[in-house]
Every structure is written in structure tokens, then in C-alpha cells.
XYZ file of C-alpha atoms in Angstrom:
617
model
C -14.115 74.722 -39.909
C -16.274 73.574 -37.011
C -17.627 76.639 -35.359
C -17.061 77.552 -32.037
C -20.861 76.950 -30.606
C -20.271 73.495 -31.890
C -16.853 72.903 -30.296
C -18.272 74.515 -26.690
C -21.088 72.066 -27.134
C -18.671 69.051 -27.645
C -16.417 69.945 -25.253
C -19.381 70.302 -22.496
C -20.528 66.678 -23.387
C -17.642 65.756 -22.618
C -17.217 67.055 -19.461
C -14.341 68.637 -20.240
C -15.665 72.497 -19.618
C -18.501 73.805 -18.020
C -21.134 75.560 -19.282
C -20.085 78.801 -17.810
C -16.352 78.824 -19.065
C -17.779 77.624 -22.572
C -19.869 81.036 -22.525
C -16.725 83.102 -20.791
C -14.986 81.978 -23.387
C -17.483 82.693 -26.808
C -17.872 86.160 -24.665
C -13.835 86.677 -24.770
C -13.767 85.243 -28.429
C -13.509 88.722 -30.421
C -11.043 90.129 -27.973
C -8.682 87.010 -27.640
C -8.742 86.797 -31.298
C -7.345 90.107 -31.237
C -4.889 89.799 -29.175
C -3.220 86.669 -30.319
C -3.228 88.592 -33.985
C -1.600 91.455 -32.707
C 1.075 89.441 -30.709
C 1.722 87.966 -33.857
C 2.033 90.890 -36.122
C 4.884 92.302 -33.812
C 6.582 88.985 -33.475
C 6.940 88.816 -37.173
C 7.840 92.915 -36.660
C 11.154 91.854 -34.380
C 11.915 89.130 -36.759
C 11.992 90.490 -39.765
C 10.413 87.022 -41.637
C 7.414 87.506 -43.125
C 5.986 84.076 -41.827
C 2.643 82.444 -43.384
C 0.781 81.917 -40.312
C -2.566 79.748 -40.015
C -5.945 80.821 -39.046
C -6.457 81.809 -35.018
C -8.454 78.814 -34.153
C -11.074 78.826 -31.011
C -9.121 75.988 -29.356
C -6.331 78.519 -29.872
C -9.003 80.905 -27.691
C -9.272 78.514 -25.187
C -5.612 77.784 -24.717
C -4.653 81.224 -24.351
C -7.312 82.330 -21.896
C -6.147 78.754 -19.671
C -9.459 77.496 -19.440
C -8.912 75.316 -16.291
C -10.057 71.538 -16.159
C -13.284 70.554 -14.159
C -11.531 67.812 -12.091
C -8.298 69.557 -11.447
C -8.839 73.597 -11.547
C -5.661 74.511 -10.756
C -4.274 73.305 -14.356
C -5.404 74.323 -17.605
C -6.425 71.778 -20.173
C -3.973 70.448 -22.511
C -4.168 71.132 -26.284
C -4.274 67.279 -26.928
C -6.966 66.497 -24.618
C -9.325 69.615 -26.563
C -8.465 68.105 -30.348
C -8.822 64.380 -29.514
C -12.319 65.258 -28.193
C -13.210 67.313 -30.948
C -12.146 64.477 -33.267
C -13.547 62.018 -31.466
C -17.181 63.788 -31.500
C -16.569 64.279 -35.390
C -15.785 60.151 -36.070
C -12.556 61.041 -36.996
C -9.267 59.473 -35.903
C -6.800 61.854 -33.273
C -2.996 60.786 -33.966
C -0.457 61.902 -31.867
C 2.663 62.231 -33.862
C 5.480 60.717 -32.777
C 8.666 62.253 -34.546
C 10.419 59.046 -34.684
C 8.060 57.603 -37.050
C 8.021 60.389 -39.589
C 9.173 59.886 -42.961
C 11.444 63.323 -43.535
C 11.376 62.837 -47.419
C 7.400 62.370 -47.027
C 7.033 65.439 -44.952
C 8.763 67.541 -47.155
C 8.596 66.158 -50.857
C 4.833 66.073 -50.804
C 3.241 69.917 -50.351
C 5.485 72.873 -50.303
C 6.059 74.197 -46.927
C 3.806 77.536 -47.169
C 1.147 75.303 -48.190
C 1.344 73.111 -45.220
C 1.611 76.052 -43.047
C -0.859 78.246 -44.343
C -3.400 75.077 -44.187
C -1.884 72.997 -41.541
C -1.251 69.835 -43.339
C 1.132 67.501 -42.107
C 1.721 63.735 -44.612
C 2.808 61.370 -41.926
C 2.472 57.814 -43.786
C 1.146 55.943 -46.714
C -1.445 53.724 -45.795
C -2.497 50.828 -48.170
C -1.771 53.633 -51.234
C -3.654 56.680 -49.427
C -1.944 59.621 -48.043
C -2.453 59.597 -44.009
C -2.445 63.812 -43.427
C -2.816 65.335 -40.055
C -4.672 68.375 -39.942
C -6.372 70.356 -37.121
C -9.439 70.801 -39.776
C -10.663 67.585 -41.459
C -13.063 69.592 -42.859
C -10.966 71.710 -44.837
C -11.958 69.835 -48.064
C -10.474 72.261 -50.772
C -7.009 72.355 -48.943
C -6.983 68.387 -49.117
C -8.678 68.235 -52.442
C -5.686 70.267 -53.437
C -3.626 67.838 -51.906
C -5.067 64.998 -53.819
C -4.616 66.587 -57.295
C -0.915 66.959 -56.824
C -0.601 63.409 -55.115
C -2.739 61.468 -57.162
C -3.285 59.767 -54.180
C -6.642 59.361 -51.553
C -6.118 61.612 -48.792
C -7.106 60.183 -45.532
C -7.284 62.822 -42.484
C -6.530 62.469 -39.156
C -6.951 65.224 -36.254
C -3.562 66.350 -34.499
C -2.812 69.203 -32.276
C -1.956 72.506 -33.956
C 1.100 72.781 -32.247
C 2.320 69.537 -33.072
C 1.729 70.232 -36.606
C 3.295 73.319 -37.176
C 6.710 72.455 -35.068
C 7.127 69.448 -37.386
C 6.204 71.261 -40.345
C 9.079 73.828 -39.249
C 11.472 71.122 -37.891
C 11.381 68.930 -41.155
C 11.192 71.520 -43.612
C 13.853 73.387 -41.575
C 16.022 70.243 -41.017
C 15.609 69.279 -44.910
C 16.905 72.437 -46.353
C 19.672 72.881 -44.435
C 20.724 68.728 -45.897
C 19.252 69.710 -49.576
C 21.476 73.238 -49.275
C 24.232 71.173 -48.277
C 24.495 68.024 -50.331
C 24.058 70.806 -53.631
C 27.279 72.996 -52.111
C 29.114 69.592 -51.731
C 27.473 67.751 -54.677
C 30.950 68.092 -56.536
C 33.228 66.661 -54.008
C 35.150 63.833 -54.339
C 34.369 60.428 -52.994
C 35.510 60.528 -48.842
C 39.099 58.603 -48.283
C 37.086 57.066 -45.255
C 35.305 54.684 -47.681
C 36.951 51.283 -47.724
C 35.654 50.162 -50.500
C 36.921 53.203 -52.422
C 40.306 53.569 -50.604
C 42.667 51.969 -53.554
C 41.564 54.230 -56.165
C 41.268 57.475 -54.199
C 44.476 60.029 -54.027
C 42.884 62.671 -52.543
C 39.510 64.419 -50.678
C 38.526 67.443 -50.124
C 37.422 68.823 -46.584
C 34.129 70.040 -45.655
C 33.705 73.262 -44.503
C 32.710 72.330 -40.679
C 31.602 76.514 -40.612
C 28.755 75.953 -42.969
C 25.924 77.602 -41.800
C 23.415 74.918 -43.262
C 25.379 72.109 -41.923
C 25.357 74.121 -37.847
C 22.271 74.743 -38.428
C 21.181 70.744 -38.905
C 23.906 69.899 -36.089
C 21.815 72.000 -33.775
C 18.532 70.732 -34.578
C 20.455 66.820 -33.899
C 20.920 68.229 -30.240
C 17.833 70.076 -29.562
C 16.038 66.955 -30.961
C 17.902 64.486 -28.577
C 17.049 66.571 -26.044
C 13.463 66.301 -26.772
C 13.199 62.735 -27.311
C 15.215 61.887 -23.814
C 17.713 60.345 -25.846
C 20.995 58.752 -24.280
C 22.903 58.478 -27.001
C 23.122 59.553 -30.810
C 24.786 57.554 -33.738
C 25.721 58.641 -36.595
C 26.829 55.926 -39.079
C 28.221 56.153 -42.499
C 27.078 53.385 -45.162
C 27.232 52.606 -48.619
C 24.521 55.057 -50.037
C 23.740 57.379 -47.076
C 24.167 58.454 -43.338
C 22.012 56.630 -40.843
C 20.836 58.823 -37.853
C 19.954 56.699 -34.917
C 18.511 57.590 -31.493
C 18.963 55.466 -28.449
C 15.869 56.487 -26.137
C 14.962 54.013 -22.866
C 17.532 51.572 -23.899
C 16.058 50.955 -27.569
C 17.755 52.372 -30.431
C 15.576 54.345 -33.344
C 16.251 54.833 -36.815
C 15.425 58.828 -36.893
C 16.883 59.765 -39.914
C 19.033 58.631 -43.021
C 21.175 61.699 -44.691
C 22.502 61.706 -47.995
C 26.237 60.435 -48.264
C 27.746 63.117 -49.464
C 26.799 65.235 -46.230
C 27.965 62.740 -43.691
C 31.712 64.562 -43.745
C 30.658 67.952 -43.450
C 28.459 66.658 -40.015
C 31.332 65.034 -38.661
C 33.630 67.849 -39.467
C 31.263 70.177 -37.567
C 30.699 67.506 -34.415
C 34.438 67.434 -34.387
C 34.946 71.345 -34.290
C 32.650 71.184 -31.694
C 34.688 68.372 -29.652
C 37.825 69.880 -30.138
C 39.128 66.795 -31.928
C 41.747 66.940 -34.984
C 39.436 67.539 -38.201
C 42.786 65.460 -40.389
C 42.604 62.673 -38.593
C 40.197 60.170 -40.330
C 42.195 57.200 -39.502
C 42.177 56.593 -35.660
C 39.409 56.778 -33.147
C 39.191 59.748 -30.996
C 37.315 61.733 -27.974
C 36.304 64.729 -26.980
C 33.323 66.589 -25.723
C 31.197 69.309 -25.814
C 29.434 71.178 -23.522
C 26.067 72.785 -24.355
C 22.354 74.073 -22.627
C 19.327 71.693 -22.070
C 16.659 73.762 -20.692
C 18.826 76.681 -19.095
C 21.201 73.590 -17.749
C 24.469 72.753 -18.672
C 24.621 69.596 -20.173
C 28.119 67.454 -21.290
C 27.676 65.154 -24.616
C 30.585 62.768 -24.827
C 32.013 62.137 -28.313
C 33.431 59.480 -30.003
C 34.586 58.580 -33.566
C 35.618 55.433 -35.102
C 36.726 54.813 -38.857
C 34.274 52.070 -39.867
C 34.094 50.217 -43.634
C 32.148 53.342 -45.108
C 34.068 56.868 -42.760
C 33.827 57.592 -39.720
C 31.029 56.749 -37.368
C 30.524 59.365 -34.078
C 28.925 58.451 -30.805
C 28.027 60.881 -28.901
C 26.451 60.176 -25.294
C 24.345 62.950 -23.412
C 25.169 63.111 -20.275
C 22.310 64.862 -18.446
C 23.254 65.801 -14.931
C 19.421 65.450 -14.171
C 20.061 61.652 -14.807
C 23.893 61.519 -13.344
C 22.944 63.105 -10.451
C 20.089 61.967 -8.682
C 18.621 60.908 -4.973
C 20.064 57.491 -4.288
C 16.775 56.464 -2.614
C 14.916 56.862 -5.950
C 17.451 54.998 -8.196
C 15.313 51.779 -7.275
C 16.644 50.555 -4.281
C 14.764 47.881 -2.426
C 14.481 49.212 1.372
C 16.765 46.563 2.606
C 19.059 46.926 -0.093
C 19.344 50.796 0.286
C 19.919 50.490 3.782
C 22.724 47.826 3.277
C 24.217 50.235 0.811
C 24.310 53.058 3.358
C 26.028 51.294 6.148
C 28.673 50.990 2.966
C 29.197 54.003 1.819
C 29.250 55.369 5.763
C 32.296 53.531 6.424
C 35.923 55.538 6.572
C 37.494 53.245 4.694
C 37.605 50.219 2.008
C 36.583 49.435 -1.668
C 32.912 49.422 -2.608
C 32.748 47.802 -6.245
C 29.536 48.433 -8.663
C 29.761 46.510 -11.283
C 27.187 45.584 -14.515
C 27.851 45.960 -18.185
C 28.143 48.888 -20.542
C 24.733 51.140 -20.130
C 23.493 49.709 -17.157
C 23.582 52.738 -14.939
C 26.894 52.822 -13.176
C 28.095 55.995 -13.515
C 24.785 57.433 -12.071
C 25.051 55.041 -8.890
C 28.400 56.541 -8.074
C 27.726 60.182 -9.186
C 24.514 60.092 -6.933
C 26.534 58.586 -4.118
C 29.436 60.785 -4.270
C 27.224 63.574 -4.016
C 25.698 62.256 -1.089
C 28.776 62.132 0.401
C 30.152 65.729 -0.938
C 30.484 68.703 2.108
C 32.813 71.100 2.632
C 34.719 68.966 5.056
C 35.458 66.233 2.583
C 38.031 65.758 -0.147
C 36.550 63.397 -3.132
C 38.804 62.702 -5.961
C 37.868 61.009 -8.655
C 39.942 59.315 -11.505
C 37.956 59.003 -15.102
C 38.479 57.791 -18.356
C 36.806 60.139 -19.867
C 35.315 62.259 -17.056
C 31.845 61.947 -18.032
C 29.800 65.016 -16.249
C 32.273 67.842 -14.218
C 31.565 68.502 -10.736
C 32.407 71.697 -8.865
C 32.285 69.507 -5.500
C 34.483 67.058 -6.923
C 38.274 67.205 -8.120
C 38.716 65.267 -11.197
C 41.065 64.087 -12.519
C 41.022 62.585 -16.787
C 43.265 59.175 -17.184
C 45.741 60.267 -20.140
C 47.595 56.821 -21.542
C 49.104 58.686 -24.068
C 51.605 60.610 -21.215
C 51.755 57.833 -18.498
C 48.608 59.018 -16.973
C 47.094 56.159 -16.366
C 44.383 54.701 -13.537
C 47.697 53.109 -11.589
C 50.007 56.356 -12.010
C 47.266 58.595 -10.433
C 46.311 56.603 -7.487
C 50.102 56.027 -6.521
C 50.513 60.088 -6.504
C 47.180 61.062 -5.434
C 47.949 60.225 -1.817
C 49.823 63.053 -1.325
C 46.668 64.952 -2.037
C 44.906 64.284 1.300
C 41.642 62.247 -0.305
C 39.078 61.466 2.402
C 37.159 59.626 -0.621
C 38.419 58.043 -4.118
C 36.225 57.166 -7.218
C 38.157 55.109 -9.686
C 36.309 54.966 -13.192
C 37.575 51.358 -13.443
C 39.571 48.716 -12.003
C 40.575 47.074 -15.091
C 44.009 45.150 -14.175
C 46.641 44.259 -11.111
C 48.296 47.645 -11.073
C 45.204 49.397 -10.565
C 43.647 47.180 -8.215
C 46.760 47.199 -6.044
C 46.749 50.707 -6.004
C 43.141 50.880 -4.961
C 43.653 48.584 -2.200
C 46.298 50.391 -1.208
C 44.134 53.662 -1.336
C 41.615 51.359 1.394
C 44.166 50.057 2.817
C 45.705 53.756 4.074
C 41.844 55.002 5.445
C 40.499 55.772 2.141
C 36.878 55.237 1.060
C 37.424 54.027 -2.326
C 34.217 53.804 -5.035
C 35.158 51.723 -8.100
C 33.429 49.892 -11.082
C 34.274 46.250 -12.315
C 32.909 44.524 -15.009
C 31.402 41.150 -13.732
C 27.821 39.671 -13.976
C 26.945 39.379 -10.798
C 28.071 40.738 -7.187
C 29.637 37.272 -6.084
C 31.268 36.702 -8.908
C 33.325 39.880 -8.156
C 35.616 38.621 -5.473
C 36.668 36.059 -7.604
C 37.439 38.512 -10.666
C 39.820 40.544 -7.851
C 41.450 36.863 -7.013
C 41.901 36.168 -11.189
C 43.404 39.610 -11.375
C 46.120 38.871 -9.241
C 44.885 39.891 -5.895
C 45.964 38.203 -2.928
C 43.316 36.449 -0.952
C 44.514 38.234 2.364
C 44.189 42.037 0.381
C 40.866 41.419 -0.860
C 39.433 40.208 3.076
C 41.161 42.824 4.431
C 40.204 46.191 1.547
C 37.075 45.377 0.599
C 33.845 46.143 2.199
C 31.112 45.539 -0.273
C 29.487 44.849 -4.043
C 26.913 46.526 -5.681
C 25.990 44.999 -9.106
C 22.866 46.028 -11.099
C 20.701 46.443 -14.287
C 18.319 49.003 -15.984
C 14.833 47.649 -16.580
C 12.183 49.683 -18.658
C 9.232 51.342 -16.816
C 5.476 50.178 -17.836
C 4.401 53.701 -19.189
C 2.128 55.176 -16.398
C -0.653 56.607 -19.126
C -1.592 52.957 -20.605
C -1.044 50.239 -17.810
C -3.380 47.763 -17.851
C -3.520 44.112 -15.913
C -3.629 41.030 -17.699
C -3.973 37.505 -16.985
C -1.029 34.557 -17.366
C -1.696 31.007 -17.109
C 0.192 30.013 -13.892
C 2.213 26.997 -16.065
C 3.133 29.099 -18.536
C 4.743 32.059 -16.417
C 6.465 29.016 -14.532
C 7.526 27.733 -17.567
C 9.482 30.970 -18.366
C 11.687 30.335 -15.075
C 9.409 31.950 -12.209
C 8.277 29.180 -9.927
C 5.210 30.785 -8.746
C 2.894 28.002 -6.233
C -0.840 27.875 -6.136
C -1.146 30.136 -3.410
C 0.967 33.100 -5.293
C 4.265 32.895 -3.377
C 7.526 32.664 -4.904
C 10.816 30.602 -2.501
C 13.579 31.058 -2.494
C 15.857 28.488 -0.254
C 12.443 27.637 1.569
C 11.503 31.173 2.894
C 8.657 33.114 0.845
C 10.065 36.032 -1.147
C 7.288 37.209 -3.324
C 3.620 37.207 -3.249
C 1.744 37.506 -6.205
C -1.677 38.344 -6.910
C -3.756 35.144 -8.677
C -7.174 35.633 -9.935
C -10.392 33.295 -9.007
C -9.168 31.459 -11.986
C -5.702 30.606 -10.581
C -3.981 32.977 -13.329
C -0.908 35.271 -12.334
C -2.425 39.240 -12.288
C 0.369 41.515 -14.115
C 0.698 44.123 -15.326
C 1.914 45.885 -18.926
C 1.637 48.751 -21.285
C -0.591 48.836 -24.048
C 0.830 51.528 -26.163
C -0.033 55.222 -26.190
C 0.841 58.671 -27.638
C 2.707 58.936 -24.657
C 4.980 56.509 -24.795
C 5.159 55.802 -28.473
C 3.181 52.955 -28.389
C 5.931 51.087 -27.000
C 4.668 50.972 -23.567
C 7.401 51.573 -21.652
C 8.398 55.378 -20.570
C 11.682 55.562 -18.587
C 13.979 53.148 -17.185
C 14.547 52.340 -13.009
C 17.869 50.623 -11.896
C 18.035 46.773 -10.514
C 20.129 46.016 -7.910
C 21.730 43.658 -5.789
C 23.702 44.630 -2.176
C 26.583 41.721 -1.419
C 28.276 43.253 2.014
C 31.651 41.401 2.128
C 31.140 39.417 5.642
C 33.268 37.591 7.733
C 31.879 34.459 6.772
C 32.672 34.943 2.992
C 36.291 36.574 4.222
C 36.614 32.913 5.494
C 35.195 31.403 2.403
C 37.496 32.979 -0.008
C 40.795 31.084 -0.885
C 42.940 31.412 -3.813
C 40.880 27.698 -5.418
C 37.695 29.337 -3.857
C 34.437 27.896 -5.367
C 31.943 30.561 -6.566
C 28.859 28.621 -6.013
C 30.401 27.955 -2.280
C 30.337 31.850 -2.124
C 26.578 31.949 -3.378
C 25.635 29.793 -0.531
C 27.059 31.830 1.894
C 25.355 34.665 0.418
C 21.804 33.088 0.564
C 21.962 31.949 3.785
C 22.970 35.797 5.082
C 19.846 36.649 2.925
C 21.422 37.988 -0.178
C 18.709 39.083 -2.563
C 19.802 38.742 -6.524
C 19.186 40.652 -9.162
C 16.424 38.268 -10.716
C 14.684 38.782 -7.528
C 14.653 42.338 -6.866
C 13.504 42.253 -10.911
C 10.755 40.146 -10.252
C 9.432 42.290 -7.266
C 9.211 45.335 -9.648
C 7.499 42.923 -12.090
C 4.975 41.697 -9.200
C 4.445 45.676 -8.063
C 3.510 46.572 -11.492
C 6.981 48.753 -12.509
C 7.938 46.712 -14.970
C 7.262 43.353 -17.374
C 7.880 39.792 -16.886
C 9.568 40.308 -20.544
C 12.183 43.412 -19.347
C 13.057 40.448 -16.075
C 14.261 37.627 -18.237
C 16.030 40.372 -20.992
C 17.723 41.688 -18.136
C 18.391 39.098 -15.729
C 18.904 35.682 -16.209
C 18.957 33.170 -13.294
C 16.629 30.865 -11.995
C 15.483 31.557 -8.439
């Protein structure tokens, strides 16, 4: 164990203390040590678990007196920052661990856990046949020599925080017997009727108790672990041999776990307990929801299950209000744009459409908006399918199929209930889109989404659906379509260089001078370097982000107000690129380009532009 003159000396060289808070610390040493033991002892007291607990370090000193920083006193300094210096001052790597890439069989099948507590050993990987183990004491050679002798393997240390170690020491060990416990109480169970494969020769299966406490208790730790990665959405999918756990975080989907098979019923019997769906029914896909706590706040997680070749697969969506809810001028709104879209949603009356595909952000635009819009002198009613995060402000209505309540059979009735302002989840055929223009038509302000590519391309989905060319010039107001790009991950941006030809060549059209046109007027300036390369910007990976360098995702969009001069333009045989002229010359900006200025400004990579958008400017 490095001592603690040694760690006040580092940390000084460093500059990451001063010389007089090393020595108020060492001074406070004995007494803090204290302290931190005794608020132990009484923890374990009011438990009742007699825990194995690790040495009180003196970076555990440090943290709990709040030793501030030198260049910002008013915080303390984080644990990370005081072990990656220590590390670094020893020539050993710092890794911060990233739960996504732990191996759960690794963690748990290589040292019992009261060995890796008591010692702080955590196996993250194998490495070229050695055993990667992070440790907050690389120095600890008879704990690792131990570690080597039951391994047979070369032990290679790396530094991580203490904190990190011992919650995934207590998360994977805790998470793996509660699947171990389970899989041995169900070991004997017959083969589930949801297996294709298996369906012919199976008669019969038994049900999973959805009440078992090892099964709620790895359940829970799927939600509280969602919550902590900022995921969006959770999979669970049933295959051949086990039960894939996947993680969709920023857009990008992560393998997090894989379960054994024969505990993949007993999870969806709990998820679907949970949901109030029907635990029989294996055979027909189903929703529901539950309703939980983030962080003190109520959060909504949509589910959904779907028999698939091996059982039933659940979805379940998070739906934070902290993301549904928002302040429209930080969605990532260009000024001009955000302005445009005001003068919209200001008006008493007509349809404003957003449209974009599945994921790209939607619901948020028109949650944000309609709270905007929500005082007590307003009536907003909104029509869902399912509702996706409840509102006091708002009434809200769920579309029902099953008993005729359908998008068309509420808007006809819901008239009669006074609406100043209408959000319809989607406008998906004639009925509902005559309805809706009916809604405008009467002095409603009616919010809906479509599912088209682009704004423009909107009016003529309306005209396909049925709509009559005179309804459409005389309900709708506006068109809002847009995209999700990944953010450049603020703790690793870095410039780099592109060779002007080849960023053309990718679609761009950058000149000499920087500029981008667009129907000869200058829309984007670039910065070039003395060489004549393009200047941009990316991540290069960091704890922070999990090396992917990207952290958080900012909405694209484009504004289309529905002028006069495309009311004249649009004809039952209209022409959509006739439409797109129009639209330039009134100075429509499209999604490409809106992309490319939060490329330009540094938010976000040329890469994330042409994934996301797709037309040459």
C-alpha cells in the first residue's frame, strides 16, 4: 500500500492539492480514519449483514474531508481524478470501467466475492492469456499472487477507483446469484411452449413464479441499471441457448448481458406482472406499462412483447420526462428555424405535422411544445397510441382498437369537449386525417406526427391519403421534420484535418475559400487550415463516453411553413421537386444543412451527417 506521505507528495506534483491541504489532511488522518470506521460499524449495526469491508484508504481520507481542487475551490476533487494520478505517478495503467464491457461470468466465476471485496479485486478481461484485474492497490502482491495460483493465469493490474470497484463487485455478484438461484429453482422445468422449434413435441409448460424473490430482485437491478447507463430502451430476446440482454444508449444498441434460457420465462413473467399484461398469453403481442422512480422522479417504461422463433421477446422503452419534456429552444433549433416554429405553434388554428422515423425524437418535440403552450386558460387534448409519459396539464386520452376507440372515433367526439389545442399521436389514414382537418378547420390548433422523409414530401403524403387539395391549403399551417444526431463527447474533442477532395467527395461541396452554396447564396463557412484542409472536429474516446466518443444526442431539424406560394403549387398531379423549388427560393433550410452546421460548429461528425441525412446540397 502506498503510504500516505507518498500519495500527498504525488498529488502536490501534480498540482492537484496544495501543500497546506496535503498537511490538513495527514493532520486529520487518525481522526477521519475513525470516523469513517465507526460510520461503518453502525451501518452494518442497522443492517444486520455482517459485510467484509476493505481497508479505509487515505484517498478515502481525502474524499471524505472534500479536499477542494486548486483551480476550482468551490468543488471537491473527484475520486477518479486522485487514482488516475496516483497510477499514473506509479507507471501503472488507470481504467475506468465501463459496465457494458464487463464479462458477468468473468467477474464472478474467477475469485469468490469476499475475496474480491475484502482485497478489492475486480477481473475485467483476458488479455493475450493474462488476467486484466482492477485494483485500487497494485501493490498488493500476495492478494494477486493468490489470484494467480487459482487462475493459472498472469495477472496484469490496472488502477480503478474504489468505488467503482466495489459497486461492480456488488452489482455482478448480486445480479449473478439472483440468475444462478434461479436457473437451479427452475432447472427442472420443462422446455417453454414459446420455442418454435420445440412447439410439435411439447404438450405442456409450466409457469414461472413471476413472485420469485431472486428473479425481482434481478428485474430491479435491469431498471436501476438502465437508469444508470441513460438507456432508451431495453431488449430482452430469447434465443436458442440463452437470453440476450441488450441496452440501447445514444442511439447504439449494447449487448449487456446474456442469461441462461431457462430464466428468460420467469423475467418475462415478472416484467409482465409489472405491466399488468395477461401472464397466459404467450401467443399474441401485447402492451402495458409500468411506472417506477428515477432519482426521486417518476418515470413511465413502456412495454412490449412479441412471440419470436425462440418465446417471447419484451421491449421496454424508458420514457424519462427529463428527456420528454424539455425547453424547445435547447432541442437544437437553428435561430431561424426556432423562430419559424414559434410563429406556428402561436397560431389559433391549423395542423402542424412533425414527422421523421421511429426514434428520431418526435414525441419530445411535441411534449416540449405542448407544454409550452399548457396554462390554466387552455384546454390540450391529446389522443395516443400508447400514451407514452402522463401529464397532469394535459387530458389524455389512449386509442383502444379493440372497442372502436380509434384515432378517427375520438377526434369526431372530442369536439364536444371544448379543445383549444389537439395532439394526435398519428395521422396514419383518410379517416383520421379528415378528422384532424376538421379539428383545424373548426379553430383548433392541431399537433400531429406523419411518417415521411422529409418536410416537403409531407403535403404530398396528405394528397396520397386521400386529402383534397383545397383541405390541405386551407388546414394546414406548417411541417416540422427532423433527426437525432450523436453529440462529440465534450471530455475528448479534438480537431483534425480532412483533405478538402475527400470531404467533397463524401457529398459536401466545400470551395477553396471554406464556404458551402446552396442555390448560389453562401450557407456555411468552414474553417480551412494554411494547408487548404477542412478543420473538424471528433471524439477520441474516453472513460467518459465509453470510448465511443459521442455522449448524448441533439435533434436536427427542418421548418417548412406552408405559404401561399406552395398553397398555389399544390394540385392533385403536383410535382414534389416543383414544391422543393418553391421551398428554396423562400429560403427553406434542409435537414442535411442544419446537420452540416452542427458538424462545422463542432456538435457533431461529418460521419453522424451522412448516417442521418442523406441529400446532396
Amino acid at each position: 500500500m502506498v503510504s500516505s506521505k507518498r500519495i500527498c507528495s504525488i498529488l502536490i506534483n501534480a498540482g492537484i492539492i496544495s501543500t497546506s491541504q496535503a498537511k490538513y489532511a495527514l493532520q486529520r488522518e487518525n481522526i477521519t480514519r475513525d470516523k469513517i470506521q465507526l460510520e461503518r460499524e453502525k451501518k452494518r449495526e442497522n443492517s444486520g449483514v455482517n459485510s467484509v469491508d476493505a481497508p479505509i484508504t487515505f484517498v478515502d481520507i481525502l474524499l471524505s474531508l472534500q479536499i477542494k481542487k486548486l483551480d476550482n475551490p468551490e468543488l471537491p476533487i473527484e475520486e477518479d481524478v486522485l487514482y488516475e494520478t496516483i497510477a499514473n505517478a506509479l507507471n501503472v495503467p488507470y481504467k475506468k470501467i465501463d459496465p457494458l464491457k464487463l464479462d458477468l461470468n468473468l467477474v464472478t466465476k474467477t475469485i469468490p466475492k469476499s475475496f474480491a471485496m475484502k482485497h478489492l479485486l475486480l477481473p475485467l478481461e483476458m488479455d493475450k492469456g493474462c488476467l486484466v484485474v482492477a485494483t485500487i492497490d497494485p501493490f498488493n502482491h500476495e492478494a494477486i499472487a493468490d489470484v494467480e495460483r487459482v487462475t493459472n493465469l498472469k495477472v496484469i493490474p490496472v488502477v480503478s477507483s474504489k468505488s467503482d470497484i466495489k459497486k461492480m463487485i456488488s452489482e455482478c455478484f448480486g445480479f449473478k446469484h439472483s440468475i444462478s438461484a434461479a436457473e437451479d429453482q427452475f432447472a427442472s422445468r420443462g422446455v417453454e411452449l414459446g420455442n418454435f422449434e420445440q412447439f410439435v413435441r411439447l404438450t405442456s409448460s409450466d409457469e414461472v413464479p413471476s413472485t420469485d424473490q431472486h428473479i425481482v430482485n434481478a428485474v430491479n437491478h435491469l431498471f436501476s441499471y438502465s437508469f444508470e447507463q441513460r438507456a432508451s430502451d431495453i431488449h430482452i430476446e430469447p434465443k436458442r441457448e440463452t437470453s440476450v440482454v441488450r441496452m440501447r444508449i445514444d442511439g447504439v444498441l449494447h449487448t449487456v448481458y446474456k442469461l441462461p434460457k431457462k430464466v428468460h420465462n420467469a423475467v418475462i413473467s415478472r416484467i409482465k406482472t409489472l405491466s399488468g399484461l395477461n401472464m397466459a398469453e404467450k401467443r399474441r403481442p401485447q402492451d402495458g406499462r409500468i411506472k417506477t422512480e428515477k432519482d426521486g422522479i417518476e418515470v413511465e417504461i413502456r412495454v412490449s412483447t412479441i412471440p419470436v422463433a425462440f418465446g417471447e421477446k419484451v421491449v421496454m422503452r424508458i420514457m424519462d420526462p427529463a428527456v420528454l419534456f424539455q425547453n424547445l429552444e435547447f432541442l437544437g433549433f437553428e435561430d431561424d428555424d426556432y423562430h419559424k416554429y414559434q410563429k406556428l405553434i402561436k397560431m389559433p388554428h391549423g395542423i402542424i405535422l412533425v414527422t421523421g422515423p421511429t426514434g428520431s425524437g418526435k414525441s419530445t418535440t411535441l411534449y416540449s411544445t405542448l407544454r409550452l403552450l399548457s396554462s390554466p386558460e387552455v384546454n390540450i387534448t391529446t389522443i395516443e397510441e400508447p400514451i407514452e409519459m402522463i401529464h397532469e396539464d394535459f387530458n389524455q386520452i389512449a386509442v383502444q382498437p379493440a372497442i372502436d376507440v380509434t384515432f378517427d372515433t375520438i377526434l369526431r367526439n372530442i369536439l364536444r369537449q371544448d379543445p383549444d389545442i389537439i395532439m394526435v399521436g398519428e395521422i396514419r389514414d383518410l379517416q383520421t386525417a379528415q378528422s384532424a382537418i376538421q379539428a383545424a378547420l373548426t379553430g383548433h390548433l392541431v399537433l400531429s406526427t406523419l411518417h415521411t422523409n422529409d418536410a416537403v414530401s409531407s403535403v404530398t403524403r396528405l394528397l396520397d391519403l386521400g386529402i383534397p387539395p383545397f383541405l390541405v391549403h386551407s388546414s394546414l399551417t406548417g411541417i416540422v421534420a427532423q433527426r437525432l444526431v450523436r453529440t462529440i463527447c465534450p471530455f475528448c474533442s479534438e480537431s483534425f484535418e480532412m483533405d478538402i477532395t475527400e470531404f467533397n467527395a463524401l457529398g459536401f461541396n466545400m470551395a477553396d475559400d471554406g464556404t458551402i452554396r446552396h442555390n448560389g447564396h453562401v450557407t456555411h463557412n468552414g474553417n480551412i487550415s494554411k494547408e487548404g484542409d477542412v478543420i473538424l472536429k471528433r471524439g477520441k474516446g474516453c472513460v467518459n463516453c465509453r470510448y465511443t466518443g459521442y455522449k448524448g444526442r441533439k435533434a436536427v431539424f427542418e421548418v417548412l411553413p406552408y405559404s401561399e406560394n406552395l398553397k398555389k403549387m399544390t394540385s392533385a398531379d403536383v410535382n414534389i421537386s416543383e414544391l422543393r423549388k418553391i421551398a428554396d427560393i423562400e429560403g427553406f433550410v434542409t435537414l442535411r444543412e442544419r446537420a452540416i452546421t452542427k458538424m462545422l460548429n463542432g456538435e457533431t461528425t461529418y460521419q453522424e451527417v451522412l448516417k442521418v441525412t442523406w441529400e446532396n446540397i
